[in-house]
Coordinates of C-alpha atoms and ligand atoms in Angstrom, one line a residue:
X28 CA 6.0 -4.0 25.7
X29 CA 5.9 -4.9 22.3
X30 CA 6.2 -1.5 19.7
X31 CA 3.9 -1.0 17.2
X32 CA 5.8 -1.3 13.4
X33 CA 4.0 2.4 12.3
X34 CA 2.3 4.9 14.7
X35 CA 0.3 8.2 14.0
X36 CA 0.6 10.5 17.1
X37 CA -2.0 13.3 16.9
X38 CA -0.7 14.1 13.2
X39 CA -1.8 17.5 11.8
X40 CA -0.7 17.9 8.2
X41 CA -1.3 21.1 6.2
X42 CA 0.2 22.3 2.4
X43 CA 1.3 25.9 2.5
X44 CA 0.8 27.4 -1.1
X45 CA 1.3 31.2 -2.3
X46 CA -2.9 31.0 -2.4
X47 CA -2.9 30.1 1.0
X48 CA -2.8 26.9 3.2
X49 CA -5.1 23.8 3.1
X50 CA -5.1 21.6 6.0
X51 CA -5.3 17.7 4.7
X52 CA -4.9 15.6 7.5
X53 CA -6.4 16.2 11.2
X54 CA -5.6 14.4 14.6
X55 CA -4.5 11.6 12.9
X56 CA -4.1 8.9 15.7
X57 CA -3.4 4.8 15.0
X58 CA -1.2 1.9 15.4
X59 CA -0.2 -1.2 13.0
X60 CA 1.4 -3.3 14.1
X61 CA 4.2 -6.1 12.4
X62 CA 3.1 -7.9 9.7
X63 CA -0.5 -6.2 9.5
X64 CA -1.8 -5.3 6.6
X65 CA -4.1 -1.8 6.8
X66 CA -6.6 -0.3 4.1
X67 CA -6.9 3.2 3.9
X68 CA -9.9 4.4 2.4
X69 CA -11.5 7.6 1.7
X70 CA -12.6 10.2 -1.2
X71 CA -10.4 11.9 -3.6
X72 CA -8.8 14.5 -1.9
X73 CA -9.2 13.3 1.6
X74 CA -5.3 12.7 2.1
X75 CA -4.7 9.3 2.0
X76 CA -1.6 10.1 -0.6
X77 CA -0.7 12.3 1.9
X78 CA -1.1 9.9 4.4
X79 CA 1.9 7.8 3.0
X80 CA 3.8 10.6 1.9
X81 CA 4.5 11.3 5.6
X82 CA 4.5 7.3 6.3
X83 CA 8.1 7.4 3.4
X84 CA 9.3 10.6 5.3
X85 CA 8.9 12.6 2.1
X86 CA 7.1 15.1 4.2
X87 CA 6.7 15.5 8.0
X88 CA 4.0 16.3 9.8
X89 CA 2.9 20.1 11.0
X90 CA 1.9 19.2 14.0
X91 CA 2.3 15.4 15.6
X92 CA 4.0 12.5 15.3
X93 CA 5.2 9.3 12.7
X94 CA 6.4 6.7 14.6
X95 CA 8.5 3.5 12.7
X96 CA 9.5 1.1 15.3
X97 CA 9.6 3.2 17.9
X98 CA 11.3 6.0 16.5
X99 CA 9.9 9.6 14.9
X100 CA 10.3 9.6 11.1
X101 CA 12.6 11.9 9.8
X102 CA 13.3 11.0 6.2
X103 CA 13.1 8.2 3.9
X104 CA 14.3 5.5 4.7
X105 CA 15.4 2.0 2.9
X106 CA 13.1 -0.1 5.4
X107 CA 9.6 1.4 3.7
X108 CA 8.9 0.2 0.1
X109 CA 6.7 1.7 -2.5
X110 CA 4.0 0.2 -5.0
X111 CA 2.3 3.0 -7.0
X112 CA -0.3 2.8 -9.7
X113 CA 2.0 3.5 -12.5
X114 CA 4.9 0.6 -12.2
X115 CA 7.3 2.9 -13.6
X116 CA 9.7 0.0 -15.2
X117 CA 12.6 1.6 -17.4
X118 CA 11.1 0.2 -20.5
X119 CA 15.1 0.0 -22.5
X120 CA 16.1 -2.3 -19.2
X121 CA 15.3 -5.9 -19.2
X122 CA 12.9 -7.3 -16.3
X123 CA 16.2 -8.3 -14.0
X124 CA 17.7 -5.3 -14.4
X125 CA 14.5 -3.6 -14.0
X126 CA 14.7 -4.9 -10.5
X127 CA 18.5 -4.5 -10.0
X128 CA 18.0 -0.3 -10.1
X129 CA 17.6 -0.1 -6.4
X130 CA 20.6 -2.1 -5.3
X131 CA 22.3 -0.4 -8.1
X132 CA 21.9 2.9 -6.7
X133 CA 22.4 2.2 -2.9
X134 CA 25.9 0.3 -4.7
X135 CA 25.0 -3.4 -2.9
X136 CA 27.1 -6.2 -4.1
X137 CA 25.3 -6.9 -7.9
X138 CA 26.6 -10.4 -7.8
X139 CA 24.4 -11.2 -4.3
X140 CA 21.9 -8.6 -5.7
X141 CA 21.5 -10.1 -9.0
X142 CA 21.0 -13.9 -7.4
X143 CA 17.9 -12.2 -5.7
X144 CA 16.5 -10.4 -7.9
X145 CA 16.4 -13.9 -10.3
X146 CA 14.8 -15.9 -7.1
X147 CA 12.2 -13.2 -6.3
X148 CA 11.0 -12.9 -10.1
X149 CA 10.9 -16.4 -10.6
X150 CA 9.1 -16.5 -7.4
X151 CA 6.7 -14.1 -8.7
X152 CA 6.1 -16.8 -12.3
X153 CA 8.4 -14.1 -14.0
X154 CA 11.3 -16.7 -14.4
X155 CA 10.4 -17.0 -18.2
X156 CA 10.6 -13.4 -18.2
X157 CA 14.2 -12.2 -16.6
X158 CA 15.3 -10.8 -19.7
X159 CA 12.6 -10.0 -21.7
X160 CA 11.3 -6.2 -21.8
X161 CA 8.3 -4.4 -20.0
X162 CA 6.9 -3.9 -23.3
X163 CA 6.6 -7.8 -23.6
X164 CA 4.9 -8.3 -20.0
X165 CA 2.0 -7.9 -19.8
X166 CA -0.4 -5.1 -17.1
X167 CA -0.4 -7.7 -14.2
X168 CA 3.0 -9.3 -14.4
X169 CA 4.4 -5.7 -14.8
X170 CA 3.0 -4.8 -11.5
X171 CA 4.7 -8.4 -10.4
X172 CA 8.4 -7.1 -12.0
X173 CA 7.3 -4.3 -10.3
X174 CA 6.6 -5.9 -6.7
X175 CA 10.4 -7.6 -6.8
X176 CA 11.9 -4.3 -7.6
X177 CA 10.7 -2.9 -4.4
X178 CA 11.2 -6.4 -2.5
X179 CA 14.5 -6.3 -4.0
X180 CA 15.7 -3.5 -1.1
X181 CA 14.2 -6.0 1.5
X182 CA 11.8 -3.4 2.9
X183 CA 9.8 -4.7 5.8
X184 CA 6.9 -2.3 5.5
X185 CA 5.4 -1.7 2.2
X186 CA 3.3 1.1 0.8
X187 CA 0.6 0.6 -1.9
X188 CA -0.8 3.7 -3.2
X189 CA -3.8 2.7 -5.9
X190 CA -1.0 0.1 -7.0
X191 CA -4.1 -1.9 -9.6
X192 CA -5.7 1.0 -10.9
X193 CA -4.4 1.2 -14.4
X194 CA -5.1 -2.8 -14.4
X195 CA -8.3 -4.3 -16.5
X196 CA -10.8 -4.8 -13.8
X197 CA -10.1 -9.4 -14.2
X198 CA -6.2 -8.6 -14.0
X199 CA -6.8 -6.3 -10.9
X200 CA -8.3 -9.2 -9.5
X201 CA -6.3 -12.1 -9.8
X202 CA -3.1 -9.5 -8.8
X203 CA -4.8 -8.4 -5.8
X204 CA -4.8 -11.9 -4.7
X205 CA -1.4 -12.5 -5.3
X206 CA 0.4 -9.6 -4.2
X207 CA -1.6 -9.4 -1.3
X208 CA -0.5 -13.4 -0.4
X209 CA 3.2 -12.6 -1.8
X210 CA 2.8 -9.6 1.1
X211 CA 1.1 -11.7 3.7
X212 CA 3.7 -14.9 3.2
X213 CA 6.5 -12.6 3.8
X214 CA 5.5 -11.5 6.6
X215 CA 5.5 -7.5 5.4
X216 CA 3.8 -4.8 7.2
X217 CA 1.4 -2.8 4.2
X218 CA -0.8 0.1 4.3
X219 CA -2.7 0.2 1.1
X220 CA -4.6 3.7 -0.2
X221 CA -7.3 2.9 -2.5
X222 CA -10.8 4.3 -3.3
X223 CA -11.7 0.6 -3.9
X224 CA -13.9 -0.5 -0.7
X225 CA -13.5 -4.3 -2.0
X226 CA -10.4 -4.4 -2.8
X227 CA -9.5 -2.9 0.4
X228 CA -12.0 -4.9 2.4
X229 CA -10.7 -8.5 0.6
X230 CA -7.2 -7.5 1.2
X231 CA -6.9 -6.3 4.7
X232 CA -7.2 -7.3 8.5
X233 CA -8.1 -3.6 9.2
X234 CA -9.9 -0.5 6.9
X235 CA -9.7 2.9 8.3
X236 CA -12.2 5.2 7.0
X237 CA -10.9 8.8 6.0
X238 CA -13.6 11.7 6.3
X239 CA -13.3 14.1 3.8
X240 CA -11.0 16.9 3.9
X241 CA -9.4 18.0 6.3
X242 CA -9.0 13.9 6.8
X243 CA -9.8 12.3 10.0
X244 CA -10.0 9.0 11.0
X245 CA -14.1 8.4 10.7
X246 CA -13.7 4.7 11.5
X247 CA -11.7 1.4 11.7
X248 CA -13.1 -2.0 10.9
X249 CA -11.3 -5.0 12.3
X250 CA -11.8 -7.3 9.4
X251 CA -12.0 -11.1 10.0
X252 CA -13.7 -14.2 8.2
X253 CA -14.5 -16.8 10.6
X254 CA -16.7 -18.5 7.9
X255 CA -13.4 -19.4 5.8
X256 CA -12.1 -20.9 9.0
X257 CA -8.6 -20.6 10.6
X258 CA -6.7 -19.2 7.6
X259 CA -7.6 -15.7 6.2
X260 CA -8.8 -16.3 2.9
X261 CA -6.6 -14.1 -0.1
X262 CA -8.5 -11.5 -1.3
X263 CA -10.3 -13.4 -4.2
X264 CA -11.8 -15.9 -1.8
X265 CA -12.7 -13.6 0.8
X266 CA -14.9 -11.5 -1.7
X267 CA -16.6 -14.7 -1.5
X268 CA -17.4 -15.4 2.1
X269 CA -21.1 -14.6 3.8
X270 CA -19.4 -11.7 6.1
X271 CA -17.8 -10.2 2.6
X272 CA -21.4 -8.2 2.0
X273 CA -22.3 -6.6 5.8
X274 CA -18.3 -5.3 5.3
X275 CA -18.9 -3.3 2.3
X276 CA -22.4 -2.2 3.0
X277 CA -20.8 -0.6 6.6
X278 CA -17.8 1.1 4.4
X279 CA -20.3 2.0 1.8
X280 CA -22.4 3.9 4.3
X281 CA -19.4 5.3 5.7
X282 CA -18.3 7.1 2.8
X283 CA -21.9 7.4 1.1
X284 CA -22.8 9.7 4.5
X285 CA -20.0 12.5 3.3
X286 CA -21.2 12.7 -0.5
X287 CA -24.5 13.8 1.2
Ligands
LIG7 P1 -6.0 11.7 -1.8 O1 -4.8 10.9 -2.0 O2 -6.9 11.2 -0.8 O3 -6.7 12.0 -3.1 P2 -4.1 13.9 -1.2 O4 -3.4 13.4 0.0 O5 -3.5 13.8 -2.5 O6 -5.6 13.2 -1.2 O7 -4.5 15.4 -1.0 C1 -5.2 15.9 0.2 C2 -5.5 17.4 0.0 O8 -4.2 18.1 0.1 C3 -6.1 17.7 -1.3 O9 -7.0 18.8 -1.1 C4 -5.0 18.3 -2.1 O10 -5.4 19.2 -3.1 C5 -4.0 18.9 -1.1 N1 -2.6 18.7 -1.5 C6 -2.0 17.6 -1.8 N2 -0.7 17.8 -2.1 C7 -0.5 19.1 -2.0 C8 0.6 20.0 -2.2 N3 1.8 19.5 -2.5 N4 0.4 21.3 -2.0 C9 -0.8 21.8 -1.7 N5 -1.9 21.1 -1.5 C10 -1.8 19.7 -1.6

């Protein structure tokens, strides 16, 4: 029997505040399996932050299960990576070193760590770049610096919460496409939360809907593009292929039906 990578079992999740207690998430139940890529989308507020807070084990679940491999979630743990919207670079630390924090902090060997961090960031087209400072990058290749920092711990499942929204809407585009084929290449399991139905249309095999809150699962769309042949397209090309429209006009409805 082959184990899914990531698993929510029934997952209840409510915030308990002095003003009382809000329940975010309800009867969350779904699978992804290795080297999937998911799109989580919903309204603001509907939990999908949430969502991956209890994917990282920052939080656990009320009632429910989080499943990794098998096995129930019960703290962070080096094998899930982060992307968030803000890249978060040191700006006084060059690129490389940028990227060497984690590996610093968990005390790997810097000599191996450093050798990697040089091959993934010139992988990225940052080669140019190693020791130059965020400030000199610019918005997409400091998501990129970004990107190799987090591959730098060699996580095997990512999480991308609204990682392009501070990006122009052209540089959201072309990084989209290439973090999503840096992703798919290596073989990475990622769940990406975004209020973007394109972006998480052109970039996923599945979306799953959110309802607003409490959060449920409304949907899930198996996303495929036979037009474009064997190979999925990356998410630029696929916003481009005749089954791209009938996509976002389902989602669309989907989450148009709640503002009602
Ligand atoms: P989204 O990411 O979809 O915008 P969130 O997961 O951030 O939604 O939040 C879901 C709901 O839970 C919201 O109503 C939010 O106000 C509430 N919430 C989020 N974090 C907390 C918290 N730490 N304490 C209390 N309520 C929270």
């Amino acid at each position: 029997m082959i184990v899914p990578k990531i698993e929510f079992r029934h997952v209840n999740l409510r915030y308990f505040t002095p003003k009382g207690e809000t329940l975010a998430l309800r009867d969350i139940n779904f699978k992804v399996e290795q080297g999937e890529f998911v799109s989580i989308v919903g309204q603001s507020g509907c939990g999908k932050s949430t969502l991956l807070s209890l994917l990282s084990g920052l939080i656990k679940p009320t009632e429910g299960e989080v499943l990794i491999d098998g096995k129930t979630v019960t703290g962070p743990s080096p094998q899930v990576g982060f992307m968030l919207q803000q890249d978060s670079l040191f700006e006084w630390r060059s690129i490389v070193d940028n990227a060497l924090l984690g590996p610093e902090i968990r005390g790997d060997d810097m000599g191996a760590a450093r050798r990697k961090a040089e091959a993934l960031l010139t992988r990225y087209g940052l080669g140019d770049f190693l020791h130059s400072k965020p400030s000199e990058l610019s918005g997409g290749m400091r998501q990129r610096a970004a990107l190799a920092r987090t591959m730098c711990l060699t996580p095997d499942i990512l999480l991308l919460d609204e990682p392009f929204s501070a990006l122009d809407f052209q540089t959201r585009l072309s990084i989209a496409d290439e973090i999503g084929d840096i992703i798919r290449k290596e073989n990475k399991t990622a769940v990406l939360v975004t209020h973007d139905i394109p972006e998480a249309i052109a970039m996923a095999d599945r979306v799953i809907v959110l309802s607003r809150r409490p959060g449920r699962i409304k949907s899930i769309h198996d996303i495929a593009f036979p037009s474009h042949g064997n190979d999925r397209p990356g998410s630029f090309a696929a916003r481009e292929t005749t089954e791209f429209p009938s996509y976002f006009n389902t989602v669309w409805e989907e989450l148009e039906v709640h503002v009602e």
